[in-house]
Short mmCIF file of C-alpha atoms in Angstrom, two decimals:
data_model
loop_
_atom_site.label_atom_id
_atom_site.label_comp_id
_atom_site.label_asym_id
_atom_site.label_seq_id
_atom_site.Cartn_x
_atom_site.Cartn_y
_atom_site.Cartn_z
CA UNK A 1 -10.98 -11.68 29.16
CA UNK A 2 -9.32 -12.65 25.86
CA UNK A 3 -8.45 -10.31 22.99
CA UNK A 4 -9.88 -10.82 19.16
CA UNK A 5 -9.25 -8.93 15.97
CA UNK A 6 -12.45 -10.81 14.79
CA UNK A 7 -14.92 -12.98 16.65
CA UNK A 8 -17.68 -14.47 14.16
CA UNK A 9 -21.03 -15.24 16.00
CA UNK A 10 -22.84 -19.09 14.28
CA UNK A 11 -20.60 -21.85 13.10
CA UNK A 12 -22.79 -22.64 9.97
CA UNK A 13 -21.58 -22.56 6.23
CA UNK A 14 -21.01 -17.98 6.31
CA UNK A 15 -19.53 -18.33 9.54
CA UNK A 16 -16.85 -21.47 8.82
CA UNK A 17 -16.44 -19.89 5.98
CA UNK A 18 -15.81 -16.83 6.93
CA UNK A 19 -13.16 -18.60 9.63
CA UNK A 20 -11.43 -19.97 6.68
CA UNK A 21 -10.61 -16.42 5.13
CA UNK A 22 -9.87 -14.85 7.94
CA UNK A 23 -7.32 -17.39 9.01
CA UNK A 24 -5.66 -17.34 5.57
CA UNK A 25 -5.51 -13.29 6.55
CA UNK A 26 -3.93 -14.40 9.97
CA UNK A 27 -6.66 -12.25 11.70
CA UNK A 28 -6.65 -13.04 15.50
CA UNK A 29 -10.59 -15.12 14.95
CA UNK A 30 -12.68 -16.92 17.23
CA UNK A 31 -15.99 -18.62 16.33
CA UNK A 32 -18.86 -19.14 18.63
CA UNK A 33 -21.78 -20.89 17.89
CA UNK A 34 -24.13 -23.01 19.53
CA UNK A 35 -24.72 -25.26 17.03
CA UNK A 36 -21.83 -26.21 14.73
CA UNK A 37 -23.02 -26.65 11.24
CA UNK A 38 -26.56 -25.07 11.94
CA UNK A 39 -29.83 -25.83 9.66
CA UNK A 40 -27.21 -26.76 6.95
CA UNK A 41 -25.95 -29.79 8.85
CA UNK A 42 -29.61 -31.25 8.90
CA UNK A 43 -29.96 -31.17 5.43
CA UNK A 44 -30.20 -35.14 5.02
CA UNK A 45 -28.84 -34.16 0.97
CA UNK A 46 -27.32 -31.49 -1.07
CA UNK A 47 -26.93 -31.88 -4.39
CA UNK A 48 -26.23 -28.20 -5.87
CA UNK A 49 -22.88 -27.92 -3.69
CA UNK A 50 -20.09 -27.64 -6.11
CA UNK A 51 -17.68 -30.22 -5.78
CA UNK A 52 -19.70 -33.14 -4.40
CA UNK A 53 -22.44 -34.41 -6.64
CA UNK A 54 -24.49 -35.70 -3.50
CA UNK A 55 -23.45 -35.41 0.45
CA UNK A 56 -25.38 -34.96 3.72
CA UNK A 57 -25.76 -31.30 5.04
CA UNK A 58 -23.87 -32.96 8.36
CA UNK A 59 -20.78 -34.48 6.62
CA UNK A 60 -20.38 -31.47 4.44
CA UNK A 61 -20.73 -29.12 7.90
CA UNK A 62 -17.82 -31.15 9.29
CA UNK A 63 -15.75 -30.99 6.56
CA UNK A 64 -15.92 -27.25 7.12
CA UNK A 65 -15.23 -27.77 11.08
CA UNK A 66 -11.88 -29.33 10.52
CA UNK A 67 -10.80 -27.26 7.40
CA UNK A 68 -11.58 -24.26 10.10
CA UNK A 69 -9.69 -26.25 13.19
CA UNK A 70 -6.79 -27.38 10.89
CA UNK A 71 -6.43 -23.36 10.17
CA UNK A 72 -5.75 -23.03 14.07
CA UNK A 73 -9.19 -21.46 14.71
CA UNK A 74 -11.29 -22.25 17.66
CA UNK A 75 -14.28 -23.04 17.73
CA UNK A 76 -16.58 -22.49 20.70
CA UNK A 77 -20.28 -23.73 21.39
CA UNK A 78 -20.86 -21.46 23.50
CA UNK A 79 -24.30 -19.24 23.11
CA UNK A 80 -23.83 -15.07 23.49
CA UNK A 81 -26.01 -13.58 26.10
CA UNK A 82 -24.75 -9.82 25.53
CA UNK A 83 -22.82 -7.35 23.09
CA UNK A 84 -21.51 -4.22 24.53
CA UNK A 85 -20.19 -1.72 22.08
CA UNK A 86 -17.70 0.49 23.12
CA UNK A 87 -14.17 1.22 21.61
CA UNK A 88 -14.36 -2.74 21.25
CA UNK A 89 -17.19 -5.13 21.15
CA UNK A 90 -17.45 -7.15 24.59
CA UNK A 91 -19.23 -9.98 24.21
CA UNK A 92 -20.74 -12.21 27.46
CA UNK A 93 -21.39 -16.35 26.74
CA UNK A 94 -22.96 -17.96 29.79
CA UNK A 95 -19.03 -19.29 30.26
CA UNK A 96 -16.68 -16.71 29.11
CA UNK A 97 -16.26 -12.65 28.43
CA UNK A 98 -14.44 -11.96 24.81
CA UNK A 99 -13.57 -8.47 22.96
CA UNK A 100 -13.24 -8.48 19.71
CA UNK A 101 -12.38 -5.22 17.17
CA UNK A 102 -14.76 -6.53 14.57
CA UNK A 103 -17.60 -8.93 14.31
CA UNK A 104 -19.51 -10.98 11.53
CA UNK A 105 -22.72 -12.21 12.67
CA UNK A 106 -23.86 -15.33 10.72
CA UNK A 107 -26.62 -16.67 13.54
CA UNK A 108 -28.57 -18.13 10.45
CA UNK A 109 -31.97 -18.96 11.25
CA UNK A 110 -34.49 -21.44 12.99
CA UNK A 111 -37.53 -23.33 11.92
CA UNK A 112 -40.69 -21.88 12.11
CA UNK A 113 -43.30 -23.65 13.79
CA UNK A 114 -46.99 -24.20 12.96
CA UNK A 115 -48.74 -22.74 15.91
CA UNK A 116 -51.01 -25.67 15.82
CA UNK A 117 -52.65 -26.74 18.97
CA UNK A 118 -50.82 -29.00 21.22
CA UNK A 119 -47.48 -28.66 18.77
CA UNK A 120 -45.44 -27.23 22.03
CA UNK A 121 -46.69 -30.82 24.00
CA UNK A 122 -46.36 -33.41 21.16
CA UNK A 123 -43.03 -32.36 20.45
CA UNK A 124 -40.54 -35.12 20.48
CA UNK A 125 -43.50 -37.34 20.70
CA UNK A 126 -44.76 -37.30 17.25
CA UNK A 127 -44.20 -33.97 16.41
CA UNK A 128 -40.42 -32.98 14.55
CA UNK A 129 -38.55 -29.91 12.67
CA UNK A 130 -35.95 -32.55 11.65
CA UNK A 131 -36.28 -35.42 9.08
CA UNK A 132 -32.78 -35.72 9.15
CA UNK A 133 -32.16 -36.81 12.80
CA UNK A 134 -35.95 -38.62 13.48
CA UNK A 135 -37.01 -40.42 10.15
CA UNK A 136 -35.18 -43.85 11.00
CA UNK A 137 -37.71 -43.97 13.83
CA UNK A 138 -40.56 -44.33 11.97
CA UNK A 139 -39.77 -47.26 9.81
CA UNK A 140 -43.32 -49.15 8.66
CA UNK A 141 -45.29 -46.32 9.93
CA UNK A 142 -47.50 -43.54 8.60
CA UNK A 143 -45.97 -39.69 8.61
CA UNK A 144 -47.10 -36.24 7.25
CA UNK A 145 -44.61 -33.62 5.68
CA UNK A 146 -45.91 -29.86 5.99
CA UNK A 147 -44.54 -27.44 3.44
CA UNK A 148 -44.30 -26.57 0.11
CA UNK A 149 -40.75 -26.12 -0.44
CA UNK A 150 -37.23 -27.89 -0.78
CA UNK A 151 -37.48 -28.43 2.89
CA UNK A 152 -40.66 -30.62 2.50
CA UNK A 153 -39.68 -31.86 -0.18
CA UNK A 154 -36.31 -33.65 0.81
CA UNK A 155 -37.63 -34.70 3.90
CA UNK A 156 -40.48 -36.71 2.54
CA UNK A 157 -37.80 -38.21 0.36
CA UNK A 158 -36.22 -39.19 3.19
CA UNK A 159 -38.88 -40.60 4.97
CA UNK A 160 -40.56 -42.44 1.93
CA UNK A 161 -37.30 -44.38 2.38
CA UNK A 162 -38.50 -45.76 5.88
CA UNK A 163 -42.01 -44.68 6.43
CA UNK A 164 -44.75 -47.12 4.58
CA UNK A 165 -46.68 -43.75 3.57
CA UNK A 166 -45.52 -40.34 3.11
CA UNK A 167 -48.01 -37.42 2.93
CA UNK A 168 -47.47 -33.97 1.74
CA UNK A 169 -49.54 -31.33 2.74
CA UNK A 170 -49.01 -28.14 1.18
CA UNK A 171 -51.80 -25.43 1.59
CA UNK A 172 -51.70 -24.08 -2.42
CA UNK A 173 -52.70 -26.09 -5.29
CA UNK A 174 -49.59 -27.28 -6.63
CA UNK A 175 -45.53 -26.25 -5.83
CA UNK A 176 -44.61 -22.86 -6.44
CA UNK A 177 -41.62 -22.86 -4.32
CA UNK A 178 -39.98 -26.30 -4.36
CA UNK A 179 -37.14 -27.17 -6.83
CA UNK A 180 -38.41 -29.22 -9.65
CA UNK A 181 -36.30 -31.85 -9.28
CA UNK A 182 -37.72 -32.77 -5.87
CA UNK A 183 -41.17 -32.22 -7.19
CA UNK A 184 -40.45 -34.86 -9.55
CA UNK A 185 -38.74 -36.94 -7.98
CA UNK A 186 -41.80 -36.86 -5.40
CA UNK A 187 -43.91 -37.34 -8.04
CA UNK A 188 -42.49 -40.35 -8.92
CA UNK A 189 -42.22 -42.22 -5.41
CA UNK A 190 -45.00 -44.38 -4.64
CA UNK A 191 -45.60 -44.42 -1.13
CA UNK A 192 -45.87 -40.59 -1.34
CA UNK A 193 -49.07 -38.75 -1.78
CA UNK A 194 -50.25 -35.24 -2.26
CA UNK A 195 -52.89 -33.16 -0.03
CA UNK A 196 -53.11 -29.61 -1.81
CA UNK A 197 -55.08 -26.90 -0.82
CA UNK A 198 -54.99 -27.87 3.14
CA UNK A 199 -53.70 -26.83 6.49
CA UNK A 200 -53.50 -28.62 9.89
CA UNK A 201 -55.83 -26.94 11.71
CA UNK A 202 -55.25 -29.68 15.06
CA UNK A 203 -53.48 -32.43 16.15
CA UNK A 204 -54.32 -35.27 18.63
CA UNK A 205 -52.82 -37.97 20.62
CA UNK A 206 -52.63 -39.52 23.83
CA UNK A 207 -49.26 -40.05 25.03
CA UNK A 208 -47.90 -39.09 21.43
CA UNK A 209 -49.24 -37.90 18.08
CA UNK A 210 -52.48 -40.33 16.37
CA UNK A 211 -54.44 -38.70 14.19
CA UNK A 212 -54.29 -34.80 12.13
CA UNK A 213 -56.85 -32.47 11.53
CA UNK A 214 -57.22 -31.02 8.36
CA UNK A 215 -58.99 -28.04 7.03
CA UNK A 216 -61.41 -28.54 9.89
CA UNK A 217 -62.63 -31.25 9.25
CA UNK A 218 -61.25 -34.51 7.59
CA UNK A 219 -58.84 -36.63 10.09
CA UNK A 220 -55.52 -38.91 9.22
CA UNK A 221 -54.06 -41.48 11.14
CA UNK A 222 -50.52 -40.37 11.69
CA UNK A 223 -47.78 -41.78 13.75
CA UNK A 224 -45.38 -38.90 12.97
CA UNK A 225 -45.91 -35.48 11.50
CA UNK A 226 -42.70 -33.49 10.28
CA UNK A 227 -42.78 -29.24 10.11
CA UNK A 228 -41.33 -27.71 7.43
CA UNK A 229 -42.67 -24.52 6.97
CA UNK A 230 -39.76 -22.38 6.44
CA UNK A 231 -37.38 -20.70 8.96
CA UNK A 232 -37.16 -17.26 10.76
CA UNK A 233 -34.13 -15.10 11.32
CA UNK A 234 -32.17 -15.37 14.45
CA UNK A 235 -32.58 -11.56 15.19
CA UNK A 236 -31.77 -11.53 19.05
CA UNK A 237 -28.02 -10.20 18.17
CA UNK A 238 -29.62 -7.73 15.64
CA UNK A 239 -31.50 -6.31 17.65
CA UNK A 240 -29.03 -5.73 20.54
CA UNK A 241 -26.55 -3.89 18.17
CA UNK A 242 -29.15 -1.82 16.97
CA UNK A 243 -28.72 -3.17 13.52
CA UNK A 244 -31.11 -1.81 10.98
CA UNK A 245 -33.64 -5.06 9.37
CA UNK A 246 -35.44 -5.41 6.52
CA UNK A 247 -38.15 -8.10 7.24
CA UNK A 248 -36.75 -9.24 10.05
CA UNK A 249 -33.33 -10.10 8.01
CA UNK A 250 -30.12 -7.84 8.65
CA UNK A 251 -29.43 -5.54 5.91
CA UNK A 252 -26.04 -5.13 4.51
CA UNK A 253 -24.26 -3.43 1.30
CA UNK A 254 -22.26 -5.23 -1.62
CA UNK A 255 -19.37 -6.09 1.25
CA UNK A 256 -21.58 -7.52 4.15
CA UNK A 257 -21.27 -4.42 6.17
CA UNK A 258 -24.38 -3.33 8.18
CA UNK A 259 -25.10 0.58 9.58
CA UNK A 260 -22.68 -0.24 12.64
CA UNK A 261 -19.10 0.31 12.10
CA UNK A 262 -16.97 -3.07 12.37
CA UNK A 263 -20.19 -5.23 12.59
CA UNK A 264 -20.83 -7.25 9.32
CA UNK A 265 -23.25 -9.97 8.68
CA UNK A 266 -23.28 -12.91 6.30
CA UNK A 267 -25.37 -15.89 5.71
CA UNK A 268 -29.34 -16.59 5.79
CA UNK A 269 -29.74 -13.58 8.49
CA UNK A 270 -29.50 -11.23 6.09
CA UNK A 271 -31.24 -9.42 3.74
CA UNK A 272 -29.83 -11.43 0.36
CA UNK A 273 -32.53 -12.78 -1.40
CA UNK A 274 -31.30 -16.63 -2.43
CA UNK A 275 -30.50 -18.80 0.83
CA UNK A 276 -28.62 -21.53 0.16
CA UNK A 277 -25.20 -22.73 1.67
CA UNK A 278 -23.47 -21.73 -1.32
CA UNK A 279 -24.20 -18.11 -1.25
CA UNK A 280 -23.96 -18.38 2.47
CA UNK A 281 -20.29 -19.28 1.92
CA UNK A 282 -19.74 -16.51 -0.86
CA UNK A 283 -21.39 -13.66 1.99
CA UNK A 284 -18.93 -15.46 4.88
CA UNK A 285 -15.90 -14.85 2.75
CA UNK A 286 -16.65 -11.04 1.70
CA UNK A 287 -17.76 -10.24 5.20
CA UNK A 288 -14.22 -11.66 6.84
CA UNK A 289 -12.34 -9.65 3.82
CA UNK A 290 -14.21 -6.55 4.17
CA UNK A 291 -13.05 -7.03 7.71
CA UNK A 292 -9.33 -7.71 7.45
CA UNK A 293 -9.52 -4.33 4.88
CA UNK A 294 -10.91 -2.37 7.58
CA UNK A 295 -8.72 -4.04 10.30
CA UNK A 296 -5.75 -3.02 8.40
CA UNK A 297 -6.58 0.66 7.72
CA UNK A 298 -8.43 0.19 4.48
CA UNK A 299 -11.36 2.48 3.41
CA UNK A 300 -14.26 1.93 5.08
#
């Protein structure tokens, strides 16, 4: 079993972050995370990263990776099955056992899914959460975007730039929640259209996805249909340390510390209102020097 001062759990933008601080405070730091990057690196642009005017969520994810490897810290995708608290944290991947004195917990969060009918079946076959990695298969062909948000928005961007038609469905009468910048850049593509006020009520298909329900009723041909309605917190950790939630999000004070001693927690799981990779980054690097404070005999 190998010895940590800090092991942070999710390699997105808190977590790498969070990596780069603590190895600048030569804390003993291991990362672990599944999914190196996480929702951030599917982001097919960012454009309100300071620094780079435009980049992909994936090449700006690796930049991170190797500023965190070129630090000397590892970097593990390996998932955690269970935390043990005791005078140390022991934490169990399906490969390895770890302790660690302290822990930041940045496991970010997932897409939600639609709960339409045959969603679970379809999937991979018509139905995707990611514009990023599927839109280049559905040059020429017909999609629907879901959402009502930033999410939606980019990704019908993305599409419009393969797909011959783009449709947004949104289930309010106009954008309440999407950046206007997106909404006019939308606006102003022509192979995208607009379906307010509607929902997917069903979805049908063969062998893969043909046609959409909406509202009940009306039906369009579809060859792809992409989700974005929004993302849940990854609570599974939470909830095994007993951390206190607000909303399903982990709440923490002014220095990313939750109500369990030496567990912090940065990034979209928690309770900060505005998620976006910056912020994630500012919560990563507070939560790894409120650690190396504490690890040194600071005030708690």
């Amino acid at each position: 079993m190998t010895n940590y001062d800090l092991i942070i759990i999710g390699a997105g933008p808190a977590g790498l972050t969070a990596a780069v601080y603590s190895a600048r405070f030569k804390i003993k730091t291991l990362v672990l995370g599944s999914l190196p990057g996480g929702l951030a690196g599917e982001a097919h642009e960012v454009c309100n990263f300071p620094s780079y005017g435009k980049i992909s969520g994936m090449e700006l994810m690796m930049k991170m990776v190797k500023q965190v490897q070129d630090l000397g810290v590892q970097i593990k995708s390996e998932e955690v099955e269970n935390i043990k608290q005791g005078k140390t944290f022991e934490i169990k991947t399906k490969k390895n056992s770890y302790t660690a004195k302290k822990l930041i917990i940045a496991t970010g969060s997932e897409r939600r899914k639609l709960n339409a009918p045959r969603e679970k079946e379809l999937l991979g076959k018509g139905i995707s959460y990611c514009a990023t990695c599927d839109s280049g298969f559905y040059k020429d062909k017909i999609v629907a975007v879901i959402g009502g948000g930033d999410a939606a928005l980019t990704a019908s961007l993305l599409l419009s730039r393969f797909a011959k038609k783009v449709y947004i469905i949104y289930r309010k009468d106009k954008f309440s929640r999407g950046d206007p910048t997106w909404v006019d850049q939308a606006e102003k593509t022509k192979n995208i259209e607009f379906i307010f006020n509607s929902e997917i009520t069903n979805l049908f298909g063969k062998s893969s996805l043909e046609e959409i329900e909406i509202n009940g009723k009306e039906k369009i041909k579809v060859d792809g249909l992409f989700i974005e309605v929004g993302s849940v917190p990854n609570t599974k950790l939470a909830e095994m340390l007993k951390l206190k939630l607000s909303h399903g999000y982990i709440e923490v004070d002014k220095n990313q510390k939750t109500n369990v001693d030496g567990v912090y927690a940065a990034g979209d799981i928690t309770n900060n209102p505005l998620k976006q990779i910056v912020t994630a980054c500012a919560e990563g690097a507070i939560a790894s020097q409120t650690a190396y404070k504490e690890l040194q005999g600071g005030k708690k």
